[in-house]
C-alpha positions as a printed NumPy array, in Angstrom:
array([[  8.651,   4.   , -36.365],
       [  7.829,   4.244, -32.68 ],
       [ 10.387,   5.551, -30.23 ],
       [  9.597,   2.789, -27.724],
       [  7.349,  -0.26 , -27.746],
       [  6.545,  -1.755, -24.348],
       [  5.474,  -5.396, -24.549],
       [  3.177,  -6.231, -21.648],
       [  0.293,  -4.321, -20.049],
       [  0.552,  -5.686, -16.545],
       [  1.405,  -3.53 , -13.551],
       [  5.073,  -3.224, -14.57 ],
       [  4.368,  -2.467, -18.24 ],
       [  1.726,   0.13 , -17.324],
       [  3.967,   1.715, -14.674],
       [  6.817,   1.942, -17.2  ],
       [  4.424,   3.427, -19.785],
       [  3.287,   6.105, -17.33 ],
       [  6.875,   6.989, -16.442],
       [  7.787,   7.247, -20.144],
       [  4.732,   9.448, -20.732],
       [  6.506,  12.211, -18.807],
       [  8.769,  12.663, -21.842],
       [  8.329,  13.713, -25.467],
       [  8.279,  10.184, -26.841],
       [  6.083,   8.158, -29.175],
       [  5.284,   5.137, -26.981],
       [  3.143,   2.091, -27.742],
       [  2.115,  -0.672, -25.317],
       [  1.178,  -4.082, -26.739],
       [ -0.411,  -6.997, -24.893],
       [ -1.81 , -10.316, -26.099],
       [ -4.785, -10.027, -23.726],
       [ -7.953,  -8.031, -24.325],
       [ -7.399,  -5.831, -21.273],
       [ -4.641,  -4.58 , -19.002],
       [ -3.893,  -6.594, -15.838],
       [ -5.166,  -9.831, -17.416],
       [ -2.115, -11.917, -16.46 ],
       [ -0.031, -12.013, -13.288],
       [ -1.293,  -8.603, -12.185],
       [ -4.924,  -9.617, -11.687],
       [ -4.381, -12.67 ,  -9.482],
       [ -2.101, -12.048,  -6.528],
       [ -2.311, -11.157,  -2.855],
       [ -2.431,  -7.392,  -3.415],
       [  0.169,  -6.83 ,  -0.695],
       [  2.532,  -3.865,  -0.582],
       [  5.415,  -5.617,   1.147],
       [  7.633,  -4.075,   3.799],
       [ 10.71 ,  -5.769,   2.328],
       [ 12.101,  -7.457,   5.45 ],
       [ 12.51 , -10.836,   3.712],
       [ 14.687,  -9.827,   0.727],
       [ 18.427, -10.402,   0.267],
       [ 20.795,  -7.478,   0.593],
       [ 22.342,  -6.388,  -2.692],
       [ 19.466,  -7.642,  -4.842],
       [ 17.202,  -5.588,  -7.075],
       [ 14.268,  -7.065,  -5.188],
       [ 15.492,  -5.573,  -1.914],
       [ 16.311,  -2.184,  -3.412],
       [ 13.188,  -1.737,  -5.53 ],
       [ 10.801,  -3.186,  -2.918],
       [ 11.916,  -0.534,  -0.435],
       [ 11.735,   2.274,  -2.993],
       [  8.37 ,   1.175,  -4.374],
       [  6.857,   0.906,  -0.893],
       [  7.871,   4.497,  -0.115],
       [  6.347,   5.763,  -3.399],
       [  2.947,   4.194,  -2.803],
       [  1.183,   6.852,  -0.695],
       [  1.847,   9.687,  -3.157],
       [  0.961,   7.561,  -6.181],
       [ -2.286,   6.329,  -4.627],
       [ -3.222,   9.921,  -3.849],
       [ -2.378,  11.259,  -7.314],
       [ -3.791,   8.357,  -9.312],
       [ -6.741,   7.629,  -7.023],
       [ -6.385,   3.877,  -6.602],
       [ -7.328,   2.238,  -3.283],
       [ -4.388,   1.684,  -0.925],
       [ -4.278,   1.143,   2.837],
       [ -1.121,   1.023,   4.92 ],
       [ -2.691,  -1.446,   7.333],
       [  0.522,  -3.082,   8.574],
       [  1.36 ,  -6.773,   8.791],
       [  2.161,  -9.357,  11.443],
       [  4.552, -12.274,  10.798],
       [  3.342, -14.783,  13.358],
       [  5.439, -17.235,  15.355],
       [  3.787, -20.246,  16.989],
       [  6.836, -21.908,  18.587],
       [ 10.335, -21.027,  19.8  ],
       [ 11.983, -21.958,  16.489],
       [  9.68 , -19.615,  14.563],
       [ 10.255, -16.926,  17.182],
       [ 13.992, -17.068,  16.473],
       [ 13.305, -16.885,  12.735],
       [ 11.205, -13.734,  13.017],
       [ 13.997, -12.153,  15.061],
       [ 16.32 , -12.869,  12.124],
       [ 13.75 , -11.359,   9.738],
       [ 13.687,  -8.192,  11.859],
       [ 17.483,  -7.975,  11.82 ],
       [ 17.563,  -8.586,   8.062],
       [ 14.898,  -5.969,   7.433],
       [ 16.654,  -3.344,   9.529],
       [ 19.904,  -4.098,   7.703],
       [ 18.077,  -3.385,   4.43 ],
       [ 16.675,  -0.093,   5.725],
       [ 13.098,  -1.186,   6.423],
       [ 11.569,   1.132,   9.02 ],
       [  8.893,   0.458,  11.621],
       [  9.785,  -3.123,  12.52 ],
       [  9.055,  -4.302,  16.042],
       [  8.687,  -7.584,  17.92 ],
       [  5.425,  -8.146,  19.783],
       [  4.578, -10.61 ,  22.542],
       [  1.399, -12.659,  22.743],
       [ -0.596, -10.081,  24.729],
       [  0.367,  -7.267,  22.366],
       [ -0.613,  -9.359,  19.325],
       [ -4.019, -10.324,  20.698],
       [ -4.694,  -6.722,  21.646],
       [ -4.271,  -5.824,  17.956],
       [ -5.938,  -8.899,  16.433],
       [ -8.259, -10.76 ,  18.783],
       [ -9.176, -13.524,  16.304],
       [ -5.647, -14.876,  15.916],
       [ -4.953, -18.424,  17.11 ],
       [ -4.311, -18.256,  20.861],
       [ -1.23 , -20.48 ,  20.414],
       [  0.733, -17.54 ,  19.004],
       [  3.919, -16.748,  20.974],
       [  5.234, -13.681,  19.148],
       [  5.161, -11.67 ,  15.955],
       [  7.127,  -9.28 ,  13.815],
       [  5.048,  -6.124,  13.341],
       [  5.712,  -4.619,   9.9  ],
       [  4.156,  -1.174,  10.08 ],
       [  5.046,  -0.187,   6.496],
       [  3.142,  -3.079,   4.896],
       [ -0.07 ,  -2.294,   3.043],
       [ -2.825,  -3.606,   0.792],
       [ -3.894,  -2.501,  -2.659],
       [ -6.173,  -3.581,  -5.484],
       [ -3.566,  -4.844,  -7.963],
       [ -5.737,  -4.488, -11.055],
       [ -7.02 ,  -1.038, -10.06 ],
       [ -3.424,   0.067,  -9.51 ],
       [ -2.511,  -1.257, -12.964],
       [ -5.507,   0.497, -14.52 ],
       [ -4.531,   3.757, -12.822],
       [ -1.032,   3.643, -14.315],
       [ -2.414,   2.678, -17.732],
       [ -5.183,   5.284, -17.835],
       [ -2.797,   8.045, -16.796],
       [ -0.325,   6.924, -19.474],
       [ -3.097,   7.172, -22.1  ],
       [ -4.064,  10.622, -20.833],
       [ -0.44 ,  11.617, -21.454],
       [ -0.298,  10.317, -25.016],
       [  0.721,   6.655, -24.774],
       [ -1.024,   4.335, -27.246],
       [ -2.259,   0.886, -26.189],
       [ -3.022,  -1.992, -28.556],
       [ -4.555,  -4.963, -26.786],
       [ -5.465,  -8.445, -27.953],
       [ -2.339,  -8.753, -30.118],
       [  0.561, -11.078, -29.312],
       [  4.128, -10.501, -30.493],
       [  5.065, -13.593, -32.5  ],
       [  8.495, -12.569, -33.803],
       [ 11.169,  -9.918, -33.255],
       [ 13.997,  -9.027, -35.624],
       [ 16.808,  -6.553, -35.149],
       [ 17.216,  -3.969, -37.914],
       [ 19.649,  -1.111, -38.553],
       [ 17.554,   1.547, -36.846],
       [ 15.874,  -0.61 , -34.229],
       [ 13.536,  -3.594, -34.14 ],
       [ 10.719,  -5.046, -36.223],
       [  7.945,  -6.79 , -34.326],
       [  5.5  ,  -9.166, -35.993],
       [  2.069,  -9.386, -34.368],
       [ -0.43 , -12.228, -34.259],
       [ -2.587, -10.497, -36.888],
       [  0.362, -10.451, -39.335],
       [  1.061,  -6.749, -38.86 ],
       [  4.641,  -5.501, -38.545],
       [  5.678,  -2.623, -36.266],
       [  9.014,  -0.876, -35.912],
       [ 10.587,   0.75 , -32.867],
       [ 13.909,   2.288, -31.935],
       [ 13.701,   0.569, -28.547],
       [ 11.797,  -2.375, -27.086],
       [ 11.014,  -2.898, -23.388],
       [ 10.142,  -6.519, -22.7  ],
       [  7.817,  -6.487, -19.671],
       [  5.662,  -9.404, -20.738],
       [  5.496, -11.387, -17.507],
       [  5.366, -15.11 , -18.158],
       [  6.315, -14.475, -21.805],
       [  9.444, -12.503, -20.964],
       [ 11.911, -15.342, -21.472],
       [ 10.263, -16.432, -24.737],
       [ 10.532, -12.954, -26.259],
       [ 14.129, -12.538, -25.14 ],
       [ 15.039, -15.936, -26.551],
       [ 13.595, -14.982, -29.962],
       [ 16.405, -12.491, -30.431],
       [ 19.207, -13.069, -27.937],
       [ 21.892, -15.722, -27.604],
       [ 21.676, -15.266, -23.837],
       [ 18.751, -17.518, -22.95 ],
       [ 16.422, -17.343, -19.956],
       [ 13.85 , -19.74 , -18.575],
       [ 10.787, -18.9  , -16.521],
       [  9.469, -21.558, -14.165],
       [  5.892, -20.627, -13.217],
       [  4.763, -21.202,  -9.655],
       [  1.013, -21.421,  -9.167],
       [ -0.644, -19.997,  -6.083],
       [ -4.278, -20.689,  -5.183],
       [ -6.527, -18.399,  -3.139],
       [ -9.844, -18.363,  -1.279],
       [-11.844, -15.137,  -1.338],
       [-14.401, -14.622,   1.444],
       [-17.283, -12.151,   1.548],
       [-17.328,  -8.824,   3.386],
       [-18.86 , -10.317,   6.53 ],
       [-15.678, -12.354,   6.973],
       [-13.6  ,  -9.324,   5.978],
       [-13.982,  -7.871,   9.469],
       [-12.064, -10.748,  11.064],
       [ -8.72 ,  -8.957,  10.848],
       [ -7.335,  -5.502,  10.15 ],
       [ -3.713,  -6.362,   9.444],
       [ -2.169,  -8.752,   6.943],
       [ -1.303, -11.93 ,   8.842],
       [  1.678, -13.914,   7.579],
       [  3.097, -17.192,   8.73 ],
       [  6.88 , -17.599,   8.731],
       [  8.006, -17.57 ,   5.045],
       [  9.413, -20.504,   3.08 ],
       [ 11.923, -20.615,   0.224],
       [  9.143, -20.767,  -2.393],
       [  6.883, -18.043,  -1.031],
       [  6.069, -15.685,   1.8  ],
       [  3.632, -18.315,   3.03 ],
       [ -0.128, -18.634,   3.313],
       [ -1.543, -15.329,   4.534],
       [ -4.843, -14.121,   5.905],
       [ -5.577, -10.529,   4.933],
       [ -8.36 ,  -8.034,   4.478],
       [ -8.662,  -6.595,   0.994],
       [ -9.048,  -2.894,   0.218],
       [-12.673,  -3.623,  -0.715],
       [-13.472,  -5.249,   2.641],
       [-13.309,  -8.949,   1.762],
       [-11.054, -11.551,   3.404],
       [ -8.37 , -13.327,   1.353],
       [ -6.5  , -16.556,   2.117],
       [ -3.514, -17.924,   0.209],
       [ -1.428, -18.627,  -1.689],
       [  0.1  , -22.069,  -1.712],
       [  3.007, -22.741,  -4.078],
       [  2.974, -25.381,  -6.833],
       [  5.398, -25.678,  -9.759],
       [  2.78 , -25.505, -12.464],
       [  1.781, -23.269, -15.394],
       [ -1.961, -23.854, -15.019],
       [ -4.304, -21.227, -13.591],
       [ -6.886, -23.79 , -12.511],
       [ -7.76 , -24.452,  -8.887],
       [ -7.886, -27.87 ,  -7.278],
       [ -9.831, -29.355,  -4.405],
       [ -6.572, -30.517,  -2.808],
       [ -4.992, -27.079,  -3.217],
       [ -7.927, -25.238,  -1.682],
       [ -8.074, -27.789,   1.157],
       [ -4.359, -27.186,   1.742],
       [ -4.901, -23.416,   2.022],
       [ -7.846, -23.846,   4.365],
       [ -5.977, -26.276,   6.604],
       [ -2.764, -24.223,   6.664],
       [ -4.641, -20.992,   7.423],
       [ -6.121, -22.557,  10.555],
       [ -2.681, -22.141,  12.103],
       [ -3.306, -18.383,  11.859],
       [ -7.011, -18.412,  12.753],
       [ -8.763, -21.499,  14.095],
       [-12.299, -20.214,  13.567],
       [-12.342, -19.139,   9.925],
       [-15.905, -19.066,   8.479],
       [-15.418, -21.272,   5.42 ],
       [-19.138, -21.042,   4.677],
       [-18.461, -17.407,   3.665],
       [-16.166, -18.292,   0.715],
       [-17.307, -16.409,  -2.399],
       [-14.788, -17.642,  -4.917],
       [-11.48 , -19.381,  -5.461],
       [ -8.829, -18.452,  -8.007],
       [ -5.171, -18.93 ,  -8.805],
       [ -2.301, -16.893, -10.196],
       [  1.218, -17.533, -11.475],
       [  4.572, -16.199, -10.313],
       [  7.328, -16.029, -12.981],
       [ 10.285, -17.533, -11.117],
       [ 13.765, -17.406, -12.664],
       [ 16.911, -19.287, -11.646],
       [ 18.683, -16.203, -10.269],
       [ 15.772, -15.567,  -7.844],
       [ 16.166, -11.845,  -8.518],
       [ 14.595,  -9.413, -10.953],
       [ 16.353,  -9.278, -14.334],
       [ 16.226,  -5.653, -15.514],
       [ 18.913,  -4.943, -18.078],
       [ 19.721,  -4.338, -21.712],
       [ 20.167,  -7.578, -23.664],
       [ 23.945,  -8.028, -23.957],
       [ 23.87 ,  -8.779, -27.695],
       [ 20.963,  -6.477, -28.661],
       [ 21.344,  -2.754, -27.951],
       [ 18.119,  -0.965, -26.953],
       [ 16.309,  -4.2  , -26.138],
       [ 15.516,  -3.909, -22.424],
       [ 14.486,  -7.005, -20.504],
       [ 12.271,  -6.775, -17.432],
       [ 12.049, -10.477, -16.591],
       [ 11.299, -12.605, -13.529],
       [  9.15 , -10.011, -11.791],
       [  7.588, -12.21 ,  -9.144],
       [  6.955, -11.121,  -5.544],
       [  7.524,  -8.316,  -4.539],
       [  6.924,  -7.121,  -8.11 ],
       [  3.635,  -5.376,  -7.325],
       [  5.28 ,  -3.33 ,  -4.579],
       [  8.357,  -2.652,  -6.706],
       [  6.492,  -1.729,  -9.915],
       [  6.737,   2.083,  -9.602],
       [ 10.405,   1.826,  -8.63 ],
       [ 11.02 ,  -0.578, -11.535],
       [  9.591,   2.059, -13.876],
       [ 12.03 ,   4.742, -12.711],
       [ 14.884,   2.205, -12.781],
       [ 14.084,   1.374, -16.413],
       [ 13.915,   5.05 , -17.417],
       [ 17.27 ,   5.686, -15.722],
       [ 18.659,   2.682, -17.598],
       [ 17.628,   4.052, -20.99 ],
       [ 18.366,   7.725, -20.284],
       [ 21.697,   7.626, -22.138],
       [ 20.321,   5.522, -25.007],
       [ 17.406,   7.628, -26.222],
       [ 16.709,  11.341, -25.962],
       [ 14.506,  12.131, -22.982],
       [ 12.978,  15.603, -22.973],
       [ 10.413,  16.294, -20.259],
       [  6.948,  17.484, -21.253],
       [  5.679,  20.799, -19.975],
       [  2.101,  19.505, -19.879],
       [  2.492,  16.132, -18.148],
       [ -0.704,  15.33 , -16.217],
       [  0.393,  13.638, -12.994],
       [ -3.099,  12.998, -11.638],
       [ -5.993,  10.776, -12.645],
       [ -9.636,  10.936, -11.594],
       [-10.997,   7.679, -10.203],
       [-14.282,   6.19 , -11.315],
       [-17.47 ,   7.255,  -9.589],
       [-18.527,   4.694,  -6.973],
       [-22.171,   5.288,  -6.115],
       [-21.897,   2.979,  -3.103],
       [-19.355,   5.338,  -1.529],
       [-21.331,   8.569,  -2.015],
       [-23.613,  10.375,   0.411],
       [-27.363,  10.591,  -0.28 ],
       [-26.934,  14.224,  -1.355],
       [-24.104,  13.349,  -3.755],
       [-26.089,  10.459,  -5.216],
       [-29.187,  12.565,  -5.814],
       [-27.16 ,  15.327,  -7.456],
       [-25.484,  12.825,  -9.807],
       [-28.75 ,  11.081, -10.679],
       [-30.345,  14.432, -11.49 ],
       [-27.491,  15.152, -13.906],
       [-27.509,  11.628, -15.391],
       [-30.457,   9.279, -14.645],
       [-28.325,   6.227, -15.598],
       [-26.679,   6.55 , -12.174],
       [-30.077,   5.831, -10.63 ],
       [-30.541,   2.482, -12.41 ],
       [-29.212,  -0.335, -10.236],
       [-27.668,  -3.215, -12.208],
       [-25.521,  -5.155,  -9.706],
       [-27.548,  -5.365,  -6.492],
       [-24.833,  -7.22 ,  -4.533],
       [-22.205,  -4.495,  -4.968],
       [-24.615,  -1.584,  -5.652],
       [-23.267,  -0.808,  -9.13 ],
       [-25.389,   1.3  , -11.469],
       [-25.778,   1.545, -15.221],
       [-24.007,   4.908, -15.186],
       [-20.909,   3.376, -13.578],
       [-20.845,   0.536, -16.105],
       [-21.113,   2.936, -19.049],
       [-18.369,   5.091, -17.496],
       [-16.076,   2.044, -17.212],
       [-16.526,   1.4  , -20.943],
       [-15.985,   5.004, -22.053],
       [-12.943,   5.818, -19.915],
       [ -9.385,   5.844, -21.263],
       [ -8.515,   2.148, -21.696],
       [-12.214,   1.438, -21.325],
       [-13.577,  -2.028, -20.649],
       [-14.452,  -4.187, -23.663],
       [-15.229,  -7.42 , -21.781],
       [-17.298,  -8.495, -18.778],
       [-14.151,  -9.1  , -16.72 ],
       [-12.958,  -5.625, -17.685],
       [-16.166,  -4.146, -16.269],
       [-15.876,  -6.376, -13.215],
       [-12.391,  -5.133, -12.347],
       [-13.318,  -1.48 , -12.875],
       [-16.665,  -1.403, -11.062],
       [-16.861,  -4.535,  -8.819],
       [-20.071,  -5.557, -10.603],
       [-20.377,  -9.383, -10.478],
       [-18.013,  -9.577,  -7.465],
       [-20.73 ,  -9.923,  -4.841],
       [-22.71 , -12.78 ,  -3.384],
       [-24.325, -13.991,  -6.623],
       [-21.046, -13.742,  -8.588],
       [-22.83 , -12.314, -11.625],
       [-25.843, -14.657, -11.746],
       [-28.255, -11.754, -11.464],
       [-26.462,  -9.086, -13.499],
       [-24.247, -10.731, -16.123],
       [-26.853, -10.559, -18.92 ],
       [-27.961,  -6.955, -18.19 ],
       [-24.284,  -5.912, -18.152],
       [-23.717,  -7.759, -21.445],
       [-26.605,  -5.794, -22.936],
       [-25.114,  -2.481, -21.751],
       [-21.73 ,  -3.466, -23.177],
       [-23.342,  -4.454, -26.475],
       [-25.246,  -1.168, -26.762],
       [-22.367,   1.097, -25.676],
       [-19.795,  -0.518, -27.98 ],
       [-22.378,  -0.964, -30.767],
       [-21.666,  -4.679, -31.115],
       [-24.001,  -7.667, -31.258],
       [-24.601,  -9.253, -27.855],
       [-23.217, -12.524, -29.225],
       [-19.867, -10.729, -29.613],
       [-19.657,  -9.824, -25.93 ],
       [-16.899, -11.839, -24.25 ],
       [-16.046, -12.67 , -20.67 ],
       [-12.311, -12.026, -21.138],
       [-10.876, -13.404, -24.397],
       [-12.183, -13.723, -27.944],
       [-13.055, -17.37 , -27.286],
       [-15.15 , -16.678, -24.16 ],
       [-18.525, -15.704, -25.642],
       [-21.041, -14.953, -22.894],
       [-24.407, -15.346, -24.642],
       [-23.459, -17.23 , -27.763],
       [-26.368, -16.498, -30.076],
       [-27.49 , -13.756, -32.424],
       [-30.948, -12.245, -32.052],
       [-33.129, -12.087, -35.199]])
């Protein structure tokens, strides 16, 4: 019997797992996907929010502020890319100007630091490509950008280094309460037992709760579509540029990414599909012109969409199920869930501290070494590495300058990649101009050889997404 089973290997589940790994506990993380960060955590804006837009007294407001303040130290210790680039909430008329003044007042009331109102001249001095019709802006100095999947991987890898077990590609199909805890049935027919269950399964959170509790929840997914531009367009702005938020979302933004691309989106549609639509992408493009008139739409690399797990209360639900002791729900973690994730993890551990014995480890490893990125190294560093391991001298992805050595490393690391998308998120291979046209097959061959599987068993992301689809004689 496990001490704790965490269901869900997104950013919240991995952050909780890392926090639990500080203690002498037998912890298992389960996820239905073949990799961590395959759900909500891979497809979002990657924004570390300042927190000015939340409601006082909510968990969102409290944990957003706490999570934001934790980010610098975590990024340093766990070596994931994070930039505190700041944000501007732009007003283009007098009504919007009054609304950003209210946002400033609300933010200050919540304890958000570094908020200031800027006039047109001050805005254009910071961001010269903004629409000249701008009349004012709220400058949010504490806002930042992060790679959401690299942040998730960092939490997950560090949890593994500290003894947490991960089992991926297995869905929980049933949960039953027993005398000493809970029995979970998995999609492969296997049964597991745990003294405590933490339900951090994103869009599946309500379903899992409803399997066992008389208190029912419902998640209403909201789809957001995005346009990703290349790194030439990435130089168009330094700060994250918001329009005045709506009830459904913080609005269509224009932002640089930590990797140097430009990102536009999202819109907000009540929908559980992760497809993109011509009308949705047109909507994003048209709406974003309010922020920047001269966006280079010929530089779009890709479009994608992600889902936000909205709940009726419009606040995070983080609590023990009222009729099931030691079943902890972490439900409805939509925006600002990415920002709040590290604070959610400490909140959950505080919540369970009087329910299960927590004894701190003497040997907890608080740091994690990032992957080698050949593109970021000096000539001297590259030559030294290639001399030690010639695989680092064999270029595979020419668009993003990713080598065979980096791909093999991504497979052999803790929580190593087992799919093409897993390699993509860890190395940026296939994220450049050709979007994998030139390197997908060579990477599949490296994956096949390293994992000792037939190339026909190499998948893009799930077991039904075969890349090559034939067996060699």
